Short mmCIF file of C-alpha atoms in Angstrom, two decimals:
data_model
loop_
_atom_site.label_atom_id
_atom_site.label_comp_id
_atom_site.label_asym_id
_atom_site.label_seq_id
_atom_site.Cartn_x
_atom_site.Cartn_y
_atom_site.Cartn_z
CA ARG A 1 -25.18 64.65 44.68
CA ASP A 2 -22.45 66.44 46.74
CA LEU A 3 -24.43 69.96 45.48
CA PHE A 4 -25.24 72.70 47.57
CA VAL A 5 -26.98 76.22 47.49
CA ILE A 6 -25.62 79.14 49.43
CA ASN A 7 -28.74 81.83 49.68
CA TYR A 8 -26.73 85.14 49.38
CA ASN A 9 -28.10 88.69 50.09
CA PRO A 10 -26.46 91.67 49.00
CA ARG A 11 -24.94 94.21 51.69
CA ASP A 12 -28.05 96.73 51.62
CA VAL A 13 -30.86 94.05 52.43
CA CYS A 14 -29.09 92.32 55.48
CA GLY A 15 -31.04 94.33 58.26
CA THR A 16 -30.62 97.11 60.79
CA GLU A 17 -27.32 95.55 62.39
CA ILE A 18 -25.73 95.53 59.30
CA PHE A 19 -26.88 98.91 58.06
CA ARG A 20 -25.07 100.71 61.22
CA GLN A 21 -21.86 98.61 60.56
CA MET A 22 -21.85 100.41 56.90
CA GLU A 23 -22.80 103.99 58.31
CA ALA A 24 -19.80 103.34 60.43
CA MET A 25 -17.81 103.38 57.28
CA VAL A 26 -18.59 106.21 55.61
CA PRO A 27 -16.09 108.55 55.67
CA GLU A 28 -16.49 111.53 58.26
CA GLY A 29 -18.00 114.56 56.68
CA ARG A 30 -20.21 112.28 54.24
CA ASN A 31 -23.93 112.37 54.54
CA LEU A 32 -25.58 109.78 52.16
CA MET A 33 -28.51 111.65 52.05
CA GLU A 34 -26.97 114.62 50.81
CA GLU A 35 -25.11 112.73 48.35
CA MET A 36 -28.64 111.49 47.17
CA GLY A 37 -29.79 115.37 46.67
CA LYS A 38 -26.58 115.40 44.05
CA ILE A 39 -28.47 113.23 41.99
CA PHE A 40 -32.19 113.73 42.61
CA SER A 41 -33.87 117.10 42.11
CA ALA A 42 -37.09 118.65 43.97
CA ASP A 43 -39.03 118.14 40.09
CA GLY A 44 -38.20 114.43 40.09
CA SER A 45 -35.64 114.92 37.74
CA MET A 46 -32.03 113.01 38.04
CA ASN A 47 -28.23 113.71 36.89
CA LEU A 48 -26.30 110.51 37.01
CA ASP A 49 -23.34 112.51 35.63
CA SER A 50 -22.97 114.69 39.07
CA ASP A 51 -20.21 114.15 41.31
CA PHE A 52 -21.56 112.14 43.83
CA TYR A 53 -20.08 109.71 46.60
CA ALA A 54 -21.10 106.14 46.69
CA PRO A 55 -20.05 103.61 49.60
CA TYR A 56 -19.97 100.90 46.95
CA ASN A 57 -21.74 99.65 43.73
CA TRP A 58 -22.75 96.55 42.03
CA TYR A 59 -19.49 95.73 40.88
CA ASP A 60 -18.14 95.52 44.37
CA LEU A 61 -21.51 93.28 45.21
CA ALA A 62 -20.11 91.10 42.47
CA ASP A 63 -17.06 90.91 44.33
CA ASP A 64 -18.57 89.72 47.27
CA VAL A 65 -20.10 86.83 45.65
CA VAL A 66 -16.44 85.58 44.50
CA ALA A 67 -15.07 86.27 47.81
CA ILE A 68 -17.85 83.99 49.46
CA MET A 69 -16.92 80.97 46.38
CA ASP A 70 -12.84 81.61 47.73
CA LEU A 71 -13.86 81.61 50.97
CA HIS A 72 -15.70 77.94 50.58
CA ASN A 73 -13.16 76.84 47.95
CA ILE A 74 -15.80 76.89 45.34
CA ALA A 75 -13.91 76.27 42.06
CA LYS A 76 -17.08 76.64 39.83
CA ALA A 77 -20.84 77.74 40.54
CA SER A 78 -23.90 78.54 39.13
CA VAL A 79 -25.81 81.73 39.85
CA ILE A 80 -29.22 82.46 40.33
CA GLY A 81 -29.93 86.24 40.83
CA PHE A 82 -33.48 87.82 41.18
CA SER A 83 -34.49 91.76 40.86
CA THR A 84 -31.27 93.87 41.93
CA GLY A 85 -29.47 90.25 42.47
CA GLY A 86 -29.90 89.47 38.94
CA VAL A 87 -28.24 92.73 37.85
CA ILE A 88 -25.43 91.49 40.17
CA ALA A 89 -25.70 87.96 38.50
CA GLN A 90 -25.33 89.93 35.04
CA VAL A 91 -21.86 91.47 36.61
CA VAL A 92 -20.75 88.32 38.17
CA MET A 93 -21.18 86.33 34.82
CA CYS A 94 -19.00 88.82 32.98
CA GLN A 95 -16.63 89.38 35.87
CA LEU A 96 -16.24 85.24 36.31
CA LYS A 97 -16.86 84.05 32.86
CA GLU A 98 -17.20 80.62 32.13
CA ASP A 99 -13.70 79.49 33.89
CA ARG A 100 -15.75 79.87 37.20
CA LEU A 101 -19.38 79.53 36.18
CA ASN A 102 -21.31 76.78 35.08
CA SER A 103 -24.33 78.67 33.85
CA ALA A 104 -26.32 81.79 35.14
CA VAL A 105 -30.20 82.46 36.00
CA ILE A 106 -31.39 86.08 35.81
CA CYS A 107 -34.86 86.74 37.02
CA SER A 108 -36.83 89.94 36.37
CA SER A 109 -33.94 91.68 36.00
CA SER A 110 -33.15 95.06 33.48
CA CYS A 111 -30.95 95.57 30.63
CA GLU A 112 -31.39 99.48 30.63
CA VAL A 113 -30.28 101.81 33.24
CA LEU A 114 -33.93 103.18 33.55
CA PRO A 115 -36.06 100.04 32.91
CA SER A 116 -39.35 101.67 33.31
CA GLN A 117 -41.43 104.85 34.31
CA ALA A 118 -44.30 102.36 35.51
CA PRO A 119 -44.27 103.14 39.05
CA PHE A 120 -44.84 107.06 37.88
CA GLU A 121 -47.45 106.20 35.28
CA ASN A 122 -49.23 103.45 37.26
CA PRO A 123 -51.45 105.27 40.22
CA ALA A 124 -52.19 101.78 41.95
CA LEU A 125 -48.66 100.95 42.20
CA GLN A 126 -47.85 104.02 43.42
CA GLU A 127 -50.02 103.63 46.18
CA LEU A 128 -48.46 100.43 47.00
CA MET A 129 -45.16 101.57 46.91
CA ALA A 130 -46.10 104.58 49.24
CA ALA A 131 -47.56 102.29 51.38
CA ALA A 132 -44.15 100.43 51.81
CA ALA A 133 -42.07 103.49 52.20
CA ALA A 134 -44.19 104.22 55.16
CA VAL A 135 -42.69 101.66 57.35
CA SER A 136 -40.32 102.14 59.52
CA PRO A 137 -37.98 100.49 62.17
CA GLU A 138 -40.79 102.15 64.61
CA SER A 139 -43.32 100.08 63.16
CA SER A 140 -45.14 97.10 64.80
CA LYS A 141 -45.20 93.89 63.09
CA GLU A 142 -49.07 94.08 62.22
CA GLU A 143 -48.19 97.68 60.58
CA ARG A 144 -45.05 96.01 58.84
CA VAL A 145 -47.46 93.44 57.08
CA LYS A 146 -49.98 95.99 56.35
CA GLY A 147 -47.66 98.01 54.50
CA LEU A 148 -45.45 95.60 52.60
CA LEU A 149 -47.73 92.62 51.98
CA PRO A 150 -49.70 94.08 49.22
CA SER A 151 -46.83 95.32 47.22
CA GLN A 152 -45.37 92.15 47.59
CA MET A 153 -48.33 90.08 46.64
CA SER A 154 -48.77 92.40 43.51
CA MET A 155 -45.30 91.80 42.43
CA TRP A 156 -45.40 88.10 42.64
CA GLU A 157 -48.85 88.13 41.15
CA VAL A 158 -50.54 86.58 44.70
CA ALA A 159 -54.17 86.63 44.65
CA GLU A 160 -56.15 87.48 48.08
CA GLY A 161 -56.57 83.65 49.58
CA ASP A 162 -53.85 82.15 47.49
CA PRO A 163 -51.63 79.82 49.71
CA TRP A 164 -48.50 82.09 48.64
CA GLN A 165 -49.92 85.00 50.64
CA ALA A 166 -49.64 82.99 54.19
CA ILE A 167 -46.02 82.38 52.76
CA LEU A 168 -45.23 86.07 52.18
CA THR A 169 -46.85 87.31 55.33
CA LYS A 170 -44.48 84.58 57.46
CA ALA A 171 -41.74 86.18 55.44
CA ILE A 172 -42.56 89.62 56.57
CA GLU A 173 -42.77 88.56 60.19
CA ASP A 174 -39.85 86.49 60.15
CA ASP A 175 -37.93 89.45 59.10
CA TYR A 176 -39.29 91.75 62.00
CA ASP A 177 -38.54 88.83 64.52
CA LYS A 178 -34.75 88.83 63.38
CA GLY A 179 -34.48 92.37 63.55
CA TRP A 180 -33.74 92.42 59.63
CA MET A 181 -35.33 95.94 59.06
CA ASP A 182 -34.23 98.68 56.24
CA ILE A 183 -33.80 101.72 58.15
CA TYR A 184 -34.04 104.32 55.81
CA GLY A 185 -37.53 103.31 54.52
CA GLY A 186 -38.65 103.21 50.69
CA MET A 187 -35.50 105.32 49.50
CA ASN A 188 -32.45 103.33 50.63
CA PRO A 189 -29.24 105.61 50.08
CA PHE A 190 -26.84 102.54 50.05
CA SER A 191 -28.98 100.95 47.81
CA THR A 192 -29.52 104.08 45.14
CA LEU A 193 -25.87 105.44 45.17
CA ALA A 194 -24.85 101.69 44.42
CA TRP A 195 -27.03 101.79 40.98
CA ALA A 196 -26.24 105.37 40.59
CA SER A 197 -22.36 104.31 40.58
CA PHE A 198 -23.19 101.32 38.73
CA ALA A 199 -24.98 103.17 35.97
CA LYS A 200 -21.93 105.50 34.80
CA SER A 201 -20.54 103.00 33.56
CA HIS A 202 -23.69 101.24 31.98
CA GLU A 203 -22.07 101.21 28.25
CA GLN A 204 -19.00 99.31 29.72
CA HIS A 205 -21.27 96.56 31.05
CA ILE A 206 -23.53 96.33 28.22
CA SER A 207 -20.35 95.38 25.95
CA SER A 208 -19.01 92.91 28.44
CA LEU A 209 -22.54 91.18 28.38
CA GLU A 210 -22.48 91.21 24.37
CA GLN A 211 -19.10 88.92 25.13
CA ASN A 212 -20.59 87.12 27.33
CA LYS A 213 -20.07 82.86 27.33
CA VAL A 214 -21.46 81.38 30.18
CA PRO A 215 -24.92 79.50 29.33
CA CYS A 216 -27.53 81.99 30.38
CA LEU A 217 -31.21 81.89 31.08
CA VAL A 218 -33.39 84.79 31.51
CA VAL A 219 -36.65 84.23 33.15
CA ALA A 220 -39.11 87.03 33.20
CA GLY A 221 -43.10 87.95 33.67
CA ARG A 222 -45.06 89.27 31.00
CA LYS A 223 -47.39 91.14 33.90
CA ASP A 224 -44.14 91.96 35.84
CA PRO A 225 -45.41 95.38 37.13
CA LEU A 226 -41.54 96.62 37.68
CA VAL A 227 -39.25 95.41 35.04
CA PRO A 228 -40.97 95.37 31.51
CA TYR A 229 -40.94 91.92 29.51
CA ALA A 230 -39.16 94.23 26.98
CA GLN A 231 -35.89 94.60 29.10
CA SER A 232 -35.90 90.73 29.53
CA GLU A 233 -36.02 90.04 25.78
CA MET A 234 -33.28 92.85 25.42
CA LEU A 235 -31.20 91.25 28.31
CA ALA A 236 -31.49 87.75 26.59
CA ALA A 237 -30.32 89.54 23.31
CA LYS A 238 -27.32 91.08 24.84
CA THR A 239 -26.17 88.03 26.93
CA GLY A 240 -24.29 85.92 24.02
#
């Protein structure tokens, strides 16, 4: 009774219109793809210590959660985060502490900066990711379903013919109808630069996790194709 849920998406998954608004806020003379080039080399290696510009990072996204709570006069809440949202939930948990959080549920979320080389070692998963990356704003609804559905079914371990296949299909179609499309395809510079900026202070984040006193449940799947189960075990061991 008197409980409610706020379904919150971070800035980089809010759709084409939001992307254009964010692009307008990038300082003149900055090109986000060029900033990405300061991190990633042609041979596939990366340098997180380079001097690159990021419009925001995951600390900023955690501040967004706090702003939403303040906007609605929410004195105390519980937070649930999946994947990138799971890392944002980690940061929220460390920033708000037990004064404003009842509990945290973190799903399929990594502990280390580079949690897995699986996408580079698993040809089948690589193929699914390549198909998803080929989707563009010009892709039709049918092309989006064809490109995105297989990787989502793999991530959620949904078998062909499972009722959840129809649910995932409808979610993709609804995103198309609402215009919620990633205009950058498979390598979104906002998301990648936010992650890279956060990674610079990762050791500080782990130290904050180890001091956590918020009750935290870490949920993981042993067959998660992107975030190894060991990462969840490691995260659970460091959340106080």
